[in-house]
Amino acid sequence: MGFHTFDVERAEALEDAGRYRFCSREELLGAIDPSADDVVADVGSGTGFYTDEVAPFVERMYAVDVQPEMHEHYREKGAPENVEFVTAGATSLPLSDDELDAAFSTMTYHEFADDAALEELARVVRPGGRVVTLDWSRSGTGDDGPPMDERFALGDAVDAFESAGFTTVRGETRKETFVHVCTR
Ligand SMILES: C[S@@+](CC[C@H](N)C(=O)[O-])C[C@H]1O[C@@H](n2cnc3c(N)ncnc32)[C@H](O)[C@@H]1O
């Protein structure tokens, strides 16, 4: 696991629509490019703020979170019917080999990033499947998001995913965040 895990006591903050300043639904969907029959996982789904945006465009959506309390928040809010809750850490996903057409994470990579987690993603994402990572950038200002010393740079994500067998399709650093898209 990476650095600290997001505090469940602050879960409501994840539902703040102001977060679209850092990643919009359109941007996320554009990066994932889902098909209607896709099986997709949101790794570190939290309250489902972004899971909700992608679920209507896929067949099955796994909301994966290591903290069951986060799933409780999401259940209370109400999840789309095709969302399946998975309580697990990113290093031990209870999914079959090659089961996923795509996986994504929003503002969470810094919490789970390590070799074991990326190897696990390489196991469950099918060949040609896509992994989309949006996270706070080490070159941001630090005005929002986690402490600077807990963040990664785009180049760190490129190196880590490529070491795990993925091929980078696109990467971009913006003001506060980076986006990384790769295929297995
Ligand atoms: C900052 S929150 C972001 C939640 C959501 N992705 C969003 O953007 O609204 C990070 C979430 O990742 C979860 N998480 C942290 N480490 C994890 C791990 N190793 N495996 C699975 N989930 C993890 C936390 O419990 C938390 O719900």
Short mmCIF file of C-alpha atoms and ligand atoms in Angstrom, two decimals:
data_model
loop_
_atom_site.label_atom_id
_atom_site.label_comp_id
_atom_site.label_asym_id
_atom_site.label_seq_id
_atom_site.Cartn_x
_atom_site.Cartn_y
_atom_site.Cartn_z
CA MET A 1 0.00 0.00 0.00
CA GLY A 2 1.14 3.57 -0.56
CA PHE A 3 0.77 6.30 2.02
CA HIS A 4 -2.13 6.95 4.39
CA THR A 5 -5.60 5.71 3.49
CA PHE A 6 -8.31 8.33 3.11
CA ASP A 7 -10.07 8.94 6.43
CA VAL A 8 -13.62 7.53 6.47
CA GLU A 9 -14.62 10.42 8.75
CA ARG A 10 -14.08 12.71 5.78
CA ALA A 11 -16.08 10.60 3.31
CA GLU A 12 -18.67 13.34 2.73
CA ALA A 13 -15.94 15.54 1.24
CA LEU A 14 -15.66 13.03 -1.62
CA GLU A 15 -19.19 13.96 -2.71
CA ASP A 16 -18.27 17.62 -3.30
CA ALA A 17 -19.15 18.56 -6.89
CA GLY A 18 -16.22 20.99 -6.81
CA ARG A 19 -14.05 17.94 -7.41
CA TYR A 20 -15.02 18.06 -11.07
CA ARG A 21 -12.49 20.91 -11.31
CA PHE A 22 -9.80 18.24 -11.10
CA CYS A 23 -11.45 15.44 -13.11
CA SER A 24 -14.72 15.69 -15.00
CA ARG A 25 -17.04 12.87 -16.00
CA GLU A 26 -16.31 13.60 -19.65
CA GLU A 27 -12.58 13.40 -19.15
CA LEU A 28 -12.81 10.15 -17.23
CA LEU A 29 -15.13 8.52 -19.76
CA GLY A 30 -12.96 9.73 -22.61
CA ALA A 31 -9.90 8.13 -21.04
CA ILE A 32 -11.61 4.81 -20.21
CA ASP A 33 -13.52 4.72 -23.53
CA PRO A 34 -15.89 2.02 -22.25
CA SER A 35 -18.12 -0.27 -24.31
CA ALA A 36 -21.59 -1.30 -23.15
CA ASP A 37 -20.53 -4.92 -22.53
CA ASP A 38 -17.39 -4.06 -20.58
CA VAL A 39 -16.51 -5.28 -17.10
CA VAL A 40 -14.69 -2.49 -15.28
CA ALA A 41 -13.25 -1.96 -11.79
CA ASP A 42 -12.91 1.31 -9.89
CA VAL A 43 -9.95 0.70 -7.58
CA GLY A 44 -10.42 2.71 -4.39
CA SER A 45 -14.01 3.64 -5.17
CA GLY A 46 -14.72 5.47 -1.90
CA THR A 47 -18.28 6.80 -1.84
CA GLY A 48 -18.67 6.04 -5.54
CA PHE A 49 -18.48 9.65 -6.70
CA TYR A 50 -16.77 8.67 -9.96
CA THR A 51 -18.04 5.05 -10.02
CA ASP A 52 -21.51 6.51 -10.58
CA GLU A 53 -20.29 8.39 -13.63
CA VAL A 54 -18.88 5.34 -15.39
CA ALA A 55 -21.32 2.59 -14.31
CA PRO A 56 -24.13 3.62 -16.73
CA PHE A 57 -21.79 3.00 -19.67
CA VAL A 58 -20.66 -0.56 -18.84
CA GLU A 59 -22.12 -4.00 -18.23
CA ARG A 60 -20.67 -4.59 -14.77
CA MET A 61 -18.80 -2.27 -12.45
CA TYR A 62 -16.78 -3.49 -9.49
CA ALA A 63 -16.49 -0.87 -6.77
CA VAL A 64 -13.29 -1.96 -5.01
CA ASP A 65 -12.34 -0.46 -1.67
CA VAL A 66 -10.24 -1.68 1.22
CA GLN A 67 -12.44 0.12 3.78
CA PRO A 68 -15.91 -1.46 4.22
CA GLU A 69 -17.13 1.80 5.78
CA MET A 70 -16.65 3.49 2.41
CA HIS A 71 -18.96 0.93 0.84
CA GLU A 72 -21.51 1.67 3.56
CA HIS A 73 -21.46 5.34 2.59
CA TYR A 74 -21.92 4.35 -1.05
CA ARG A 75 -24.76 1.94 -0.26
CA GLU A 76 -26.55 4.60 1.80
CA LYS A 77 -26.25 7.04 -1.10
CA GLY A 78 -27.55 4.40 -3.49
CA ALA A 79 -25.53 2.72 -6.23
CA PRO A 80 -26.48 1.85 -9.81
CA GLU A 81 -27.78 -1.74 -10.16
CA ASN A 82 -24.76 -2.95 -12.08
CA VAL A 83 -22.33 -1.98 -9.29
CA GLU A 84 -20.89 -4.90 -7.30
CA PHE A 85 -19.17 -4.07 -4.04
CA VAL A 86 -15.76 -5.66 -3.50
CA THR A 87 -14.05 -5.15 -0.18
CA ALA A 88 -10.40 -5.84 -0.90
CA GLY A 89 -7.02 -4.24 -1.14
CA ALA A 90 -5.50 -3.54 -4.54
CA THR A 91 -2.88 -6.23 -4.00
CA SER A 92 -5.41 -9.07 -3.60
CA LEU A 93 -8.38 -8.55 -5.89
CA PRO A 94 -10.93 -11.41 -5.75
CA LEU A 95 -11.26 -11.34 -9.52
CA SER A 96 -10.32 -13.88 -12.18
CA ASP A 97 -7.33 -13.62 -14.47
CA ASP A 98 -8.14 -11.37 -17.48
CA GLU A 99 -11.63 -10.64 -16.10
CA LEU A 100 -11.56 -6.88 -16.60
CA ASP A 101 -11.82 -4.92 -19.81
CA ALA A 102 -10.64 -1.86 -17.93
CA ALA A 103 -9.77 -0.53 -14.50
CA PHE A 104 -9.48 3.01 -13.27
CA SER A 105 -8.62 4.94 -10.15
CA THR A 106 -9.28 8.55 -9.26
CA MET A 107 -7.19 10.40 -6.69
CA THR A 108 -6.19 7.06 -5.17
CA TYR A 109 -3.03 5.85 -6.92
CA HIS A 110 -0.86 7.48 -4.23
CA GLU A 111 -2.64 5.32 -1.62
CA PHE A 112 -2.14 1.92 -3.26
CA ALA A 113 0.83 2.32 -5.60
CA ASP A 114 3.37 -0.44 -5.25
CA ASP A 115 4.70 -3.25 -7.42
CA ALA A 116 2.33 -5.86 -5.94
CA ALA A 117 -0.77 -3.78 -6.72
CA LEU A 118 0.27 -3.13 -10.31
CA GLU A 119 1.13 -6.80 -10.80
CA GLU A 120 -2.34 -7.64 -9.50
CA LEU A 121 -3.88 -5.22 -12.00
CA ALA A 122 -1.84 -6.88 -14.74
CA ARG A 123 -3.33 -10.21 -13.68
CA VAL A 124 -7.00 -9.16 -13.72
CA VAL A 125 -7.01 -6.81 -16.76
CA ARG A 126 -7.25 -8.73 -20.03
CA PRO A 127 -4.60 -8.32 -22.74
CA GLY A 128 -5.40 -5.08 -24.56
CA GLY A 129 -7.47 -3.85 -21.62
CA ARG A 130 -6.99 -0.35 -20.30
CA VAL A 131 -5.97 1.13 -16.96
CA VAL A 132 -6.67 4.80 -16.35
CA THR A 133 -5.05 6.63 -13.43
CA LEU A 134 -5.94 10.15 -12.36
CA ASP A 135 -4.13 11.40 -9.29
CA TRP A 136 -2.66 14.40 -7.55
CA SER A 137 0.65 15.39 -9.14
CA ARG A 138 3.90 15.92 -7.30
CA SER A 139 4.33 19.11 -9.34
CA GLY A 140 1.02 20.62 -8.16
CA THR A 141 0.75 23.44 -5.64
CA GLY A 142 -0.48 21.31 -2.75
CA ASP A 143 -3.41 23.68 -2.13
CA ASP A 144 -5.78 20.72 -2.51
CA GLY A 145 -5.24 17.00 -2.04
CA PRO A 146 -2.67 15.02 -0.06
CA PRO A 147 0.69 16.34 1.19
CA MET A 148 3.26 16.85 -1.54
CA ASP A 149 5.57 14.16 -0.20
CA GLU A 150 2.82 11.56 -0.61
CA ARG A 151 2.27 12.31 -4.30
CA PHE A 152 3.78 10.83 -7.40
CA ALA A 153 4.79 12.44 -10.68
CA LEU A 154 3.44 11.24 -14.01
CA GLY A 155 6.87 9.77 -14.79
CA ASP A 156 6.70 7.61 -11.66
CA ALA A 157 3.39 6.14 -12.83
CA VAL A 158 4.73 5.57 -16.34
CA ASP A 159 7.75 3.70 -14.98
CA ALA A 160 5.71 1.67 -12.49
CA PHE A 161 3.02 0.58 -14.96
CA GLU A 162 5.55 -0.21 -17.67
CA SER A 163 7.56 -2.31 -15.21
CA ALA A 164 4.38 -4.25 -14.51
CA GLY A 165 3.93 -5.00 -18.21
CA PHE A 166 1.63 -2.18 -19.33
CA THR A 167 2.18 0.09 -22.33
CA THR A 168 1.57 3.81 -21.85
CA VAL A 169 -0.92 5.23 -24.35
CA ARG A 170 -1.18 8.75 -23.00
CA GLY A 171 0.08 10.79 -20.09
CA GLU A 172 -0.37 14.41 -19.17
CA THR A 173 0.45 16.59 -16.18
CA ARG A 174 -1.93 19.45 -15.54
CA LYS A 175 -2.09 22.02 -12.74
CA GLU A 176 -2.74 19.75 -9.78
CA THR A 177 -3.23 16.30 -11.24
CA PHE A 178 -1.88 13.91 -13.83
CA VAL A 179 -3.68 11.45 -16.07
CA HIS A 180 -2.07 8.22 -17.22
CA VAL A 181 -3.66 5.79 -19.66
CA CYS A 182 -2.07 2.45 -20.43
CA THR A 183 -2.96 -0.88 -21.94
CA ARG A 184 -1.97 -4.32 -20.85
C1 LIG B 1 -9.00 9.65 -1.75
S1 LIG B 1 -10.23 8.39 -1.70
C2 LIG B 1 -10.86 8.56 -3.37
C3 LIG B 1 -12.13 7.79 -3.60
C4 LIG B 1 -12.65 7.82 -5.05
N1 LIG B 1 -11.71 7.23 -5.96
C5 LIG B 1 -12.97 9.22 -5.49
O1 LIG B 1 -12.22 9.80 -6.28
O2 LIG B 1 -14.00 9.75 -5.03
C6 LIG B 1 -9.27 6.90 -1.76
C7 LIG B 1 -10.06 5.62 -1.57
O3 LIG B 1 -9.21 4.52 -1.87
C8 LIG B 1 -9.35 3.53 -0.88
N2 LIG B 1 -8.09 2.77 -0.81
C9 LIG B 1 -6.92 3.20 -0.29
N3 LIG B 1 -5.97 2.27 -0.42
C10 LIG B 1 -6.55 1.22 -1.04
C11 LIG B 1 -6.09 -0.07 -1.44
N4 LIG B 1 -4.81 -0.44 -1.24
N5 LIG B 1 -6.94 -0.91 -2.03
C12 LIG B 1 -8.25 -0.54 -2.24
N6 LIG B 1 -8.75 0.67 -1.88
C13 LIG B 1 -7.91 1.54 -1.28
C14 LIG B 1 -9.69 4.29 0.39
O4 LIG B 1 -10.36 3.48 1.34
C15 LIG B 1 -10.56 5.41 -0.15
O5 LIG B 1 -11.91 5.07 -0.17
#
